[in-house]
CSV table of C-alpha atoms (C1' of nucleotides) in Angstrom, one decimal:
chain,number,residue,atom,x,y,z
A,1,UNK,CA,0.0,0.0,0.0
A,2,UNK,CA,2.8,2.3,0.3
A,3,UNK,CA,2.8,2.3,-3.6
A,4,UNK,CA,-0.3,4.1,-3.4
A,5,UNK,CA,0.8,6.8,-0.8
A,6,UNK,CA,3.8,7.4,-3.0
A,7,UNK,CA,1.8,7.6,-6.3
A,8,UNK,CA,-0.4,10.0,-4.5
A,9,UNK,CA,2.1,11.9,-3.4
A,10,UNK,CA,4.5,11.8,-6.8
A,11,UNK,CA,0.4,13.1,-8.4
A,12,UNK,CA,0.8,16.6,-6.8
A,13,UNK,CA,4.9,17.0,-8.4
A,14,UNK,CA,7.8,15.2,-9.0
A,15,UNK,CA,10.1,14.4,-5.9
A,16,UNK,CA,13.3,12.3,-4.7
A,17,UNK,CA,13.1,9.5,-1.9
A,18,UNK,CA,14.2,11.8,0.5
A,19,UNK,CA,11.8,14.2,0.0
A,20,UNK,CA,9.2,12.0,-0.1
A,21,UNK,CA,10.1,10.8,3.4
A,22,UNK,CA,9.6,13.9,4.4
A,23,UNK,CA,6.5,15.0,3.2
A,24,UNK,CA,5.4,11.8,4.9
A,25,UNK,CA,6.6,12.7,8.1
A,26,UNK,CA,5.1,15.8,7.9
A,27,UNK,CA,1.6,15.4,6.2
A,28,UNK,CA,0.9,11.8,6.5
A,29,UNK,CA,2.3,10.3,9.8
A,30,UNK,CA,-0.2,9.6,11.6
A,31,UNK,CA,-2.1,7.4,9.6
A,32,UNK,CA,0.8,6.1,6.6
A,33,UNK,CA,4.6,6.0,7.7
A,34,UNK,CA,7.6,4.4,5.7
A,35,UNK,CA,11.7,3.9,6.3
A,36,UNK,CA,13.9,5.7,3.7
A,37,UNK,CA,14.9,2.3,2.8
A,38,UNK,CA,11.7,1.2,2.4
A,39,UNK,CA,10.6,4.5,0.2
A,40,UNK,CA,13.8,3.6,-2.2
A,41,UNK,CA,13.0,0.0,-2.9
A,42,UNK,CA,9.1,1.0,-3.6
A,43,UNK,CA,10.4,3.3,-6.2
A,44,UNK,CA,12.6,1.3,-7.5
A,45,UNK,CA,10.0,-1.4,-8.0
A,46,UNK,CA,7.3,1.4,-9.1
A,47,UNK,CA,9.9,2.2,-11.7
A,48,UNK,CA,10.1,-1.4,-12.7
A,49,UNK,CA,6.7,-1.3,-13.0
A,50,UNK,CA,6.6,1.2,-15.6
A,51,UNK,CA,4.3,3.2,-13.0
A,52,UNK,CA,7.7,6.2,-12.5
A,53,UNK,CA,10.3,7.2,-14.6
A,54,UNK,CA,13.4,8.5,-12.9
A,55,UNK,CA,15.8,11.1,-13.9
A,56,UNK,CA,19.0,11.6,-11.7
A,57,UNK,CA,19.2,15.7,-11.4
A,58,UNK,CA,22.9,16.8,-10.5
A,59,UNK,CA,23.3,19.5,-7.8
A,60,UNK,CA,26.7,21.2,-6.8
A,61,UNK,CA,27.5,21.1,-3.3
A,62,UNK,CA,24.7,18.3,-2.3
A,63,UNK,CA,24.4,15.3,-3.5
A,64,UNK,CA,22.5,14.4,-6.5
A,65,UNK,CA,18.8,13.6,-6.4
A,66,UNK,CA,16.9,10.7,-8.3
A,67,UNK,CA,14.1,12.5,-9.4
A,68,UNK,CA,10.9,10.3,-9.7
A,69,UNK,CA,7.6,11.6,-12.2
A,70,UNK,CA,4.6,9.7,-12.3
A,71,UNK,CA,3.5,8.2,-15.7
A,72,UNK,CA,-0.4,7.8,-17.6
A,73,UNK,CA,0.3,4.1,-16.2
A,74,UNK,CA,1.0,5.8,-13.0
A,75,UNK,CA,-2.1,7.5,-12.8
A,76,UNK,CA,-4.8,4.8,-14.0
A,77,UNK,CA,-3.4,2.6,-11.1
A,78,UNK,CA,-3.6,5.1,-8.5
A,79,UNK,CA,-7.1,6.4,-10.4
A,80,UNK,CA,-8.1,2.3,-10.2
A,81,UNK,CA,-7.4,2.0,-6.1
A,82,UNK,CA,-9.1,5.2,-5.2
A,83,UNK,CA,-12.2,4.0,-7.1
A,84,UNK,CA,-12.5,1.1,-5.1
A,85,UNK,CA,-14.3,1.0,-2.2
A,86,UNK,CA,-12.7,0.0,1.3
A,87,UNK,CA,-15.1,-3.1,2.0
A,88,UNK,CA,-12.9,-4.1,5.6
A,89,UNK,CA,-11.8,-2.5,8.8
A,90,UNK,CA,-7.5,-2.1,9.1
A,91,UNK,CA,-7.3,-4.5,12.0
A,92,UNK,CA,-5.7,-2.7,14.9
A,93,UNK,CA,-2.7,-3.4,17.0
A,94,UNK,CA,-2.6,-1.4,19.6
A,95,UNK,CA,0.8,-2.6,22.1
A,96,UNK,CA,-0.2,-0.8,24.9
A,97,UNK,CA,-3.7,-2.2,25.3
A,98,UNK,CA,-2.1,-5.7,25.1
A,99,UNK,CA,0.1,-4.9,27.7
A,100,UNK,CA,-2.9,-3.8,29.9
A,101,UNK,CA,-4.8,-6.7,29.1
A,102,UNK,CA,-2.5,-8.9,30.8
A,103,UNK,CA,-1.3,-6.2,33.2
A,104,UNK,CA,-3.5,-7.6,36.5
A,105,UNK,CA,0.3,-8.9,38.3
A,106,UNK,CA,1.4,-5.5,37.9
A,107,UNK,CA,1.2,-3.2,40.9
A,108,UNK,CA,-0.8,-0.1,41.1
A,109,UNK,CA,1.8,2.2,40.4
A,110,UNK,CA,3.4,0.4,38.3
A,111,UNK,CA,0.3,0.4,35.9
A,112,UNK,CA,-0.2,4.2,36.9
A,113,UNK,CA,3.0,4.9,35.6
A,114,UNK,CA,2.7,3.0,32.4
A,115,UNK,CA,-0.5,4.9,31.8
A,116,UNK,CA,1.2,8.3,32.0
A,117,UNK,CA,3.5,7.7,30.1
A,118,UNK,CA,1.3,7.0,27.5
A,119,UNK,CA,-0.5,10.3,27.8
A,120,UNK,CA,2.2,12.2,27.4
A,121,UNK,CA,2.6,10.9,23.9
A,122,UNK,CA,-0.5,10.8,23.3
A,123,UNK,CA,-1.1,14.0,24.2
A,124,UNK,CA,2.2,15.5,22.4
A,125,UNK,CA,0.7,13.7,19.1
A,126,UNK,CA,-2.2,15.5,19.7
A,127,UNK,CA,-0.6,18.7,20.2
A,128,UNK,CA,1.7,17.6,16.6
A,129,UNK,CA,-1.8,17.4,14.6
A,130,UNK,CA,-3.3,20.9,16.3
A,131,UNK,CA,0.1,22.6,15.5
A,132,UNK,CA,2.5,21.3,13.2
A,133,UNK,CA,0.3,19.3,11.1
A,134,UNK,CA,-2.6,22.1,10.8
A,135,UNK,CA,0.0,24.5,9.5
A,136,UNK,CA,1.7,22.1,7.0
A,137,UNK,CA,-2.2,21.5,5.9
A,138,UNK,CA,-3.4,25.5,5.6
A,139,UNK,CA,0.2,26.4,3.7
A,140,UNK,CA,-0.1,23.7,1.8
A,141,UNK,CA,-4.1,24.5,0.9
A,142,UNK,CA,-3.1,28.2,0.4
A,143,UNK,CA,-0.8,26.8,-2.3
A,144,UNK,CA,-2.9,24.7,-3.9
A,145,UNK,CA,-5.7,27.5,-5.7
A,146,UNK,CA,-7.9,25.7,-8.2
A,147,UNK,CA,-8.0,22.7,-6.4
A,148,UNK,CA,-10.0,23.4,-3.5
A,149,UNK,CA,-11.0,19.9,-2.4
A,150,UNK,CA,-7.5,18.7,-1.9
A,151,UNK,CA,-7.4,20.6,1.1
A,152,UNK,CA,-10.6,19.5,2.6
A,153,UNK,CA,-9.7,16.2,2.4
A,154,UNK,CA,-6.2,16.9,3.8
A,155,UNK,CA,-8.2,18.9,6.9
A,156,UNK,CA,-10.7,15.6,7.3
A,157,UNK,CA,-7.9,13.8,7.7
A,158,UNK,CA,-5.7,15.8,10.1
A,159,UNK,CA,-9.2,15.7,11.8
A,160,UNK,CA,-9.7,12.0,11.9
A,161,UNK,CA,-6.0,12.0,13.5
A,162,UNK,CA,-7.1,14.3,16.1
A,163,UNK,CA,-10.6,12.9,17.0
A,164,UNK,CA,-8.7,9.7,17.4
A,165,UNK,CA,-6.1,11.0,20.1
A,166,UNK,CA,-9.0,13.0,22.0
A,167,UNK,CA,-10.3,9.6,22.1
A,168,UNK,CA,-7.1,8.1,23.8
A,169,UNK,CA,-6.1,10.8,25.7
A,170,UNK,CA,-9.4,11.0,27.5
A,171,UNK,CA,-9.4,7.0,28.0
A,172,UNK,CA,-5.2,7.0,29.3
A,173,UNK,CA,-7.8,9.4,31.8
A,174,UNK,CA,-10.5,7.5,32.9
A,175,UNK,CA,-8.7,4.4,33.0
A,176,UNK,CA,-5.9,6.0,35.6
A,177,UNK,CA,-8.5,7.6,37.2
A,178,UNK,CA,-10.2,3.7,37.2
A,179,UNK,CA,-6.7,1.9,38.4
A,180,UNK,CA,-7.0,4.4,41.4
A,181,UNK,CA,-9.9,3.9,42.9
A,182,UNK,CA,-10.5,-0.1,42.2
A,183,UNK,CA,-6.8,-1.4,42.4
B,1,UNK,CA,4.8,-9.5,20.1
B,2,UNK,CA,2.5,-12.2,19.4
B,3,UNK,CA,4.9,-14.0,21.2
B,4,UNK,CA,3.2,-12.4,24.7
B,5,UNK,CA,-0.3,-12.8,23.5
B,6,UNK,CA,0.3,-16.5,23.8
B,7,UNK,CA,1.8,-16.5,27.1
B,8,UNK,CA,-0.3,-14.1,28.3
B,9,UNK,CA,-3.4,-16.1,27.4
B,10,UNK,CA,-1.7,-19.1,28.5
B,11,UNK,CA,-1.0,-17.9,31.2
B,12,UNK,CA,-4.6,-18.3,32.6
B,13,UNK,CA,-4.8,-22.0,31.7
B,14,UNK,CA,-3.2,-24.3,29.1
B,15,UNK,CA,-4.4,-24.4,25.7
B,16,UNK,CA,-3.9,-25.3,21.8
B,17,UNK,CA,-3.2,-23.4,19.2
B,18,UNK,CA,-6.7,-23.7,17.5
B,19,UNK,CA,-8.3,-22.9,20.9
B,20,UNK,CA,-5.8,-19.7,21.0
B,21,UNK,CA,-7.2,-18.8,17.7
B,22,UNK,CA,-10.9,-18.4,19.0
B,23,UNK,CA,-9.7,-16.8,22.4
B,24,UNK,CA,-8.4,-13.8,20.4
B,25,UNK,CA,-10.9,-13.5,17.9
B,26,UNK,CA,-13.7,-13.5,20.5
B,27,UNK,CA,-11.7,-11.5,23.2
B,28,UNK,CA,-8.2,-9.5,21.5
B,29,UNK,CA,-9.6,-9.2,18.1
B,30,UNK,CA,-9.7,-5.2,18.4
B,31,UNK,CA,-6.5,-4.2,19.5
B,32,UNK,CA,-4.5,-7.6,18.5
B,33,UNK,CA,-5.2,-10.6,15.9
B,34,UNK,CA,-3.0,-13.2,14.4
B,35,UNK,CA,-3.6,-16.0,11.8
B,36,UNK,CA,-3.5,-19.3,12.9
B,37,UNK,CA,-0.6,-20.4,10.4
B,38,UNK,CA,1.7,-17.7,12.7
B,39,UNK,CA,0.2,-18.9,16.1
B,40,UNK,CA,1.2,-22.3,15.1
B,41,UNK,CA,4.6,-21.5,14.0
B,42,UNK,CA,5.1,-18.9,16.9
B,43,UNK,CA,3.8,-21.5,19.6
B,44,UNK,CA,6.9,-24.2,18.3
B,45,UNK,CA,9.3,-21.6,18.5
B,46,UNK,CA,8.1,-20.5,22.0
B,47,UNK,CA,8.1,-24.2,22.9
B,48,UNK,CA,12.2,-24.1,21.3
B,49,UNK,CA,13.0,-21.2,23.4
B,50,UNK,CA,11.8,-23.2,26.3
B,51,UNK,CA,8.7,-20.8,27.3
B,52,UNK,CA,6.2,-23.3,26.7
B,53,UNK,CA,6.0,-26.6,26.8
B,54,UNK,CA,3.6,-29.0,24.9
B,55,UNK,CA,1.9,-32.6,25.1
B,56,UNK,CA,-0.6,-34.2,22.8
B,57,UNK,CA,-3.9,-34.8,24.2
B,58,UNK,CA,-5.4,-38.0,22.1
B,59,UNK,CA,-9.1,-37.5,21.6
B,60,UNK,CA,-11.8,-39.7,19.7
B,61,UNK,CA,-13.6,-39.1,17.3
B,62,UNK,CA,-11.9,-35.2,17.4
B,63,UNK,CA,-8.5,-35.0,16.2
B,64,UNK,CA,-5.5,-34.7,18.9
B,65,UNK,CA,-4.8,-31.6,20.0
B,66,UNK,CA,-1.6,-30.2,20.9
B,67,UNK,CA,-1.7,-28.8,24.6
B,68,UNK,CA,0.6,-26.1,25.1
B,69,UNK,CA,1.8,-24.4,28.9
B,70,UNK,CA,3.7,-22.0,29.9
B,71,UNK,CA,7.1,-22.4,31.8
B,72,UNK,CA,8.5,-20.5,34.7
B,73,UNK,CA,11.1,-19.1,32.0
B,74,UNK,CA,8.0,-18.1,30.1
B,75,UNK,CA,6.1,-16.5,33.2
B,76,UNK,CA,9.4,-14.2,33.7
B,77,UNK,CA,9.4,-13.2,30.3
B,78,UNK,CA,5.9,-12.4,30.4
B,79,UNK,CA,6.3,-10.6,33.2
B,80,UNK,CA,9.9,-8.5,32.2
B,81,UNK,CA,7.7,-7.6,28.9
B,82,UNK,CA,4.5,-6.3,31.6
B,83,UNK,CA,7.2,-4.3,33.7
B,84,UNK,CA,8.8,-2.5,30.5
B,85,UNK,CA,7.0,0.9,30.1
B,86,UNK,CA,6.3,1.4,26.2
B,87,UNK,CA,8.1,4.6,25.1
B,88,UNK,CA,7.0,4.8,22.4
B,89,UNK,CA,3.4,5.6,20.4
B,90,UNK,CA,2.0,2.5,17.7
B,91,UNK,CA,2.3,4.7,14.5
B,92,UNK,CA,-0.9,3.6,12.7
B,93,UNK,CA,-1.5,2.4,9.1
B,94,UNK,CA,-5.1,3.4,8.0
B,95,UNK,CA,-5.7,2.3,4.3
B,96,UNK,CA,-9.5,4.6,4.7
B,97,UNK,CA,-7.7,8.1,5.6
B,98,UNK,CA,-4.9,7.5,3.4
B,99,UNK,CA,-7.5,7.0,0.2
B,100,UNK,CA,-9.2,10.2,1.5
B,101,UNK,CA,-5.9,12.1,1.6
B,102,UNK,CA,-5.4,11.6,-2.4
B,103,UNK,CA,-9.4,11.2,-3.3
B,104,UNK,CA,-9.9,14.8,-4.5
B,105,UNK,CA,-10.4,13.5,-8.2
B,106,UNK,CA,-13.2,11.4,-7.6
B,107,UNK,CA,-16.9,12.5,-7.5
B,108,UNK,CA,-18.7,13.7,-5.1
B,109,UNK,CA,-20.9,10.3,-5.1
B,110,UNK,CA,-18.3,8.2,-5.3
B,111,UNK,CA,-16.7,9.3,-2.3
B,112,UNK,CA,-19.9,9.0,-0.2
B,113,UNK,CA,-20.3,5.9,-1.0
B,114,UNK,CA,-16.5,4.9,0.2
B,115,UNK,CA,-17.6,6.8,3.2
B,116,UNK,CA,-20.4,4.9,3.6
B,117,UNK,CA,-19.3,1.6,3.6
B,118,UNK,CA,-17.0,2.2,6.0
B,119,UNK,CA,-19.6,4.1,8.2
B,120,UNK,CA,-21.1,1.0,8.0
B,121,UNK,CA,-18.2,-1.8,9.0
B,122,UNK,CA,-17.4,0.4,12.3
B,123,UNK,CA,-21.0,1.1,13.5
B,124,UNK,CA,-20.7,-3.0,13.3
B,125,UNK,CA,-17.2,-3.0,15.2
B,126,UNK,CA,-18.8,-0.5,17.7
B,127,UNK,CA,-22.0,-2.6,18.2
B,128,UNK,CA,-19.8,-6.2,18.4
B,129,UNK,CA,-17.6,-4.3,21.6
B,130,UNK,CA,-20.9,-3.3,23.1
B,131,UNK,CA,-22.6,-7.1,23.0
B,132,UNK,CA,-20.5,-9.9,22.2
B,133,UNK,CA,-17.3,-8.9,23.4
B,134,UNK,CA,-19.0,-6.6,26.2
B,135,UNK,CA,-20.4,-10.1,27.3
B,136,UNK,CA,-17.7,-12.7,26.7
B,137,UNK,CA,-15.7,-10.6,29.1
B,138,UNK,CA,-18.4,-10.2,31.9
B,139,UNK,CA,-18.7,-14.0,31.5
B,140,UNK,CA,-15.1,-14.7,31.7
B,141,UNK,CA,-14.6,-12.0,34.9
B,142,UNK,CA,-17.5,-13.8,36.7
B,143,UNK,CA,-15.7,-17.1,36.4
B,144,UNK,CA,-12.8,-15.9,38.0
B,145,UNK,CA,-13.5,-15.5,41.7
B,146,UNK,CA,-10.3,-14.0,43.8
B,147,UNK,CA,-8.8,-11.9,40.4
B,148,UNK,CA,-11.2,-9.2,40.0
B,149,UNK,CA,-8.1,-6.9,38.6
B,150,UNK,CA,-8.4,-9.6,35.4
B,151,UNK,CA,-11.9,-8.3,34.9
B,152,UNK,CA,-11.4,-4.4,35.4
B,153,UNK,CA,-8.9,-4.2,32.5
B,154,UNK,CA,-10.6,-6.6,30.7
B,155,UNK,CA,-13.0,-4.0,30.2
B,156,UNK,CA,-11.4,-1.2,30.5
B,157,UNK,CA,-9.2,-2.5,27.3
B,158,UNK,CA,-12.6,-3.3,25.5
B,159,UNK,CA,-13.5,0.3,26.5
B,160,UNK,CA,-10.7,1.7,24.9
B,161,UNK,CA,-12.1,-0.4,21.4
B,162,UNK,CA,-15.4,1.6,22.4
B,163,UNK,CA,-14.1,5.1,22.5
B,164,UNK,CA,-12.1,4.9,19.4
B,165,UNK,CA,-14.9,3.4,17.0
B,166,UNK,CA,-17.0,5.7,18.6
B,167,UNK,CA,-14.4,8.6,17.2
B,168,UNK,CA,-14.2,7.0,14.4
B,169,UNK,CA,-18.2,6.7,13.6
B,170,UNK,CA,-18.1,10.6,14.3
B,171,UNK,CA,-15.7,11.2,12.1
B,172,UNK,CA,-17.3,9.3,9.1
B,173,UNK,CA,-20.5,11.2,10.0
B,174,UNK,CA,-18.8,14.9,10.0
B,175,UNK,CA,-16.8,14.1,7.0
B,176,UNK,CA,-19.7,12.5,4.9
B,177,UNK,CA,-21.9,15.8,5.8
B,178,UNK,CA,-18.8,18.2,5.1
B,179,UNK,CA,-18.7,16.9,1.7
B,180,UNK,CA,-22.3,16.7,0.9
B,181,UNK,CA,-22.4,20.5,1.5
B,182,UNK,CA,-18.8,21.8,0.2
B,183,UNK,CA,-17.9,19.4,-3.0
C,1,DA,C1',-25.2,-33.1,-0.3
C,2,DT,C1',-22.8,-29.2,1.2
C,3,DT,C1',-20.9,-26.2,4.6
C,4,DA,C1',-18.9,-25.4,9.1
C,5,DT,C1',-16.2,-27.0,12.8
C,6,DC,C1',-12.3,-29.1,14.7
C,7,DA,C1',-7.3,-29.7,14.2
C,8,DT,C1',-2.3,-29.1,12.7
C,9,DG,C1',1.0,-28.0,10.1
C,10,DT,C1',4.6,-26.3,5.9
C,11,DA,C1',6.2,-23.2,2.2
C,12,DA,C1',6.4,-19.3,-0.5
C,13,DA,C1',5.8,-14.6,-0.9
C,14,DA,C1',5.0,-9.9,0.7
C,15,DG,C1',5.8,-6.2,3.7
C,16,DG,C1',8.6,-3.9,6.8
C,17,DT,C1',12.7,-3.0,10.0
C,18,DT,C1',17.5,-2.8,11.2
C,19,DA,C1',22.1,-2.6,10.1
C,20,DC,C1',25.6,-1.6,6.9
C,21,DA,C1',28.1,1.6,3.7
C,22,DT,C1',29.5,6.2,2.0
C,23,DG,C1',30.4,11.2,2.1
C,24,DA,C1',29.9,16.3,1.6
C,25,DT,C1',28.0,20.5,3.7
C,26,DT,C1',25.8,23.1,7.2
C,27,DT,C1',24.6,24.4,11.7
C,28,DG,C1',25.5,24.7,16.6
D,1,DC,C1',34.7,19.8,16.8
D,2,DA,C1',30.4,17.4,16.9
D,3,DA,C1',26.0,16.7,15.3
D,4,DA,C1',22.4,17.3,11.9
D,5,DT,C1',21.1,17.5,7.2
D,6,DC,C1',21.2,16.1,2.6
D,7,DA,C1',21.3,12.0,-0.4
D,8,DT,C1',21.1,7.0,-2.1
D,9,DG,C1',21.3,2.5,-1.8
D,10,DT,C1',22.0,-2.9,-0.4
D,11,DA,C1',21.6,-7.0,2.7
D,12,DA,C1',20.0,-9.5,6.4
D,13,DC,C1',16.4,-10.4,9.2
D,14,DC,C1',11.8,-10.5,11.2
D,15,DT,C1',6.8,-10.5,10.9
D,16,DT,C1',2.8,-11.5,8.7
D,17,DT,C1',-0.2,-13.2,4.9
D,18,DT,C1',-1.6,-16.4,1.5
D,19,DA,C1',-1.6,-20.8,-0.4
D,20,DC,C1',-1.1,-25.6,0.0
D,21,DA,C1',-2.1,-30.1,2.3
D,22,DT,C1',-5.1,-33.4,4.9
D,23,DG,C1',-9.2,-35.4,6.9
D,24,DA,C1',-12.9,-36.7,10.2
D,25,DT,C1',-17.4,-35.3,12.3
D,26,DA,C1',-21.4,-32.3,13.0
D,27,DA,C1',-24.8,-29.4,11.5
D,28,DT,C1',-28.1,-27.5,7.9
DNA sequence: ATTATCATGTAAAAGGTTACATGATTTG
DNA sequence: CAAATCATGTAACCTTTTACATGATAAT
């Protein structure tokens, strides 16, 4: 599926690997994330495909940058996945909850103080999508005129990110505030 | 980490792998899963690492079942794994928002529909958390006189599940109406 | 009759992470 | 002077999925 992310993104301009790792680590990391390594072998494959073409562009004083466009092949696959419709849930794997799940030996503060933890990241990944990610969004947007709906769908998204760590946040809460009374 | 699934479920009693199988589809299923070709092949190399250990149980007219347990070497890994804090947030692949991200070239209609569908499969997530695995849980806590923390994070972990399809039914519902109104 | 359940495994492939390898320039 | 940034790639390894392989009994 990264494929699909890196069509997508390679559909808005051409870009190198390294670029494209970071416009995923600033636009699209909380819900699609990739190594560098990763990213390079994708392309390479993409290219294989026929789906890229790649052009090496040589810079003085940094190093030179393979430069990846997408082709008409490119876009009817990418055009092909959008059109089809999501008929599953993403099974979840969610670490933590496992942990807790089997947690009961643990003692109280030793549970409390996984639970913080927790929040703290959770709540600085919150704080991520309200700041960082919501500006990278509205520049981005401003950018972008003529093509209006890109940046609603890039704002839903964002949203989804940060309905979803409201969510956790406020259950890290409840469920310390739980462990403290009943434990 | 499927690796302390299985000794964490074994943990509260021996079992096979196929029983494994249905004890995390019925109870785990939202926040960790696992195919039973894995479970198998994880469960012999548990048993090589000398965490579990296994006998066959000859049945008639069933087939035999493999009967694996957990060793003292497996409780102390299960429990150095509950004792480490996790660090670190899950960073989340979610096929749905990343087809939203790139879907600005599809019709209005179209991406509805995707919407839709998916409104659809949560609401049924949501509702199997709320009655099957909501009762599986107050069934397995009431048979378990003398470990009532079992039962408290039992739910609070299904609780978690709750809250975040919950989010996630809001979301589909604020997105489908943005985009009947502004595309 | 056909499908589901019970039951265990192996093999191949795909997806993803970690480690290795290199090296210049810029920033602190 | 050290660390971060820019830049690309390969190799080994681990995790997970899909496909293959078998076969009896119970339910519809």
């Amino acid at each position: 599926m990264l494929r699909y992310a890196l069509l997508g993104i390679l559909n808005y301009r051409p870009m190198n690997g390294y670029e494209l790792k970071q416009f995923m680590d600033s636009a699209t990391n909380h819900f699609w994330h990739a190594k560098l390594s990763q990213i390079y072998t994708t392309l390479k494959a993409l290219e294989a495909e026929g789906m890229l073409i790649s052009t090496v562009l040589t810079q003085e004083d940094r190093p030179d940058k393979r430069m990846y466009t997408i082709t008409q092949d490119g876009r009817n696959d990418l055009r092909a996945w959008l059109e089809a419709p999501l008929i599953e849930i993403e099974p979840t794997k969610e670490p933590l909850l496992l942990k807790v799940f089997f947690a009961a030996q643990l003692d109280k503060a030793q549970l409390i103080a996984h639970l913080r933890v927790q929040r703290s990241l959770h709540q600085a990944a919150l704080n991520a999508l309200r700041g960082e990610t919501a500006a990278v969004i509205a520049h981005a947007a401003s950018q972008n005129k003529g093509r209006e709906k890109d940046g609603l769908l890039w704002e839903a998204v964002r949203r989804a990110g940060e309905l979803s760590e409201e969510a956790y946040v406020r259950w890290l809460d409840e469920t310390i505030h739980m462990i403290e009374e009943n434990f």
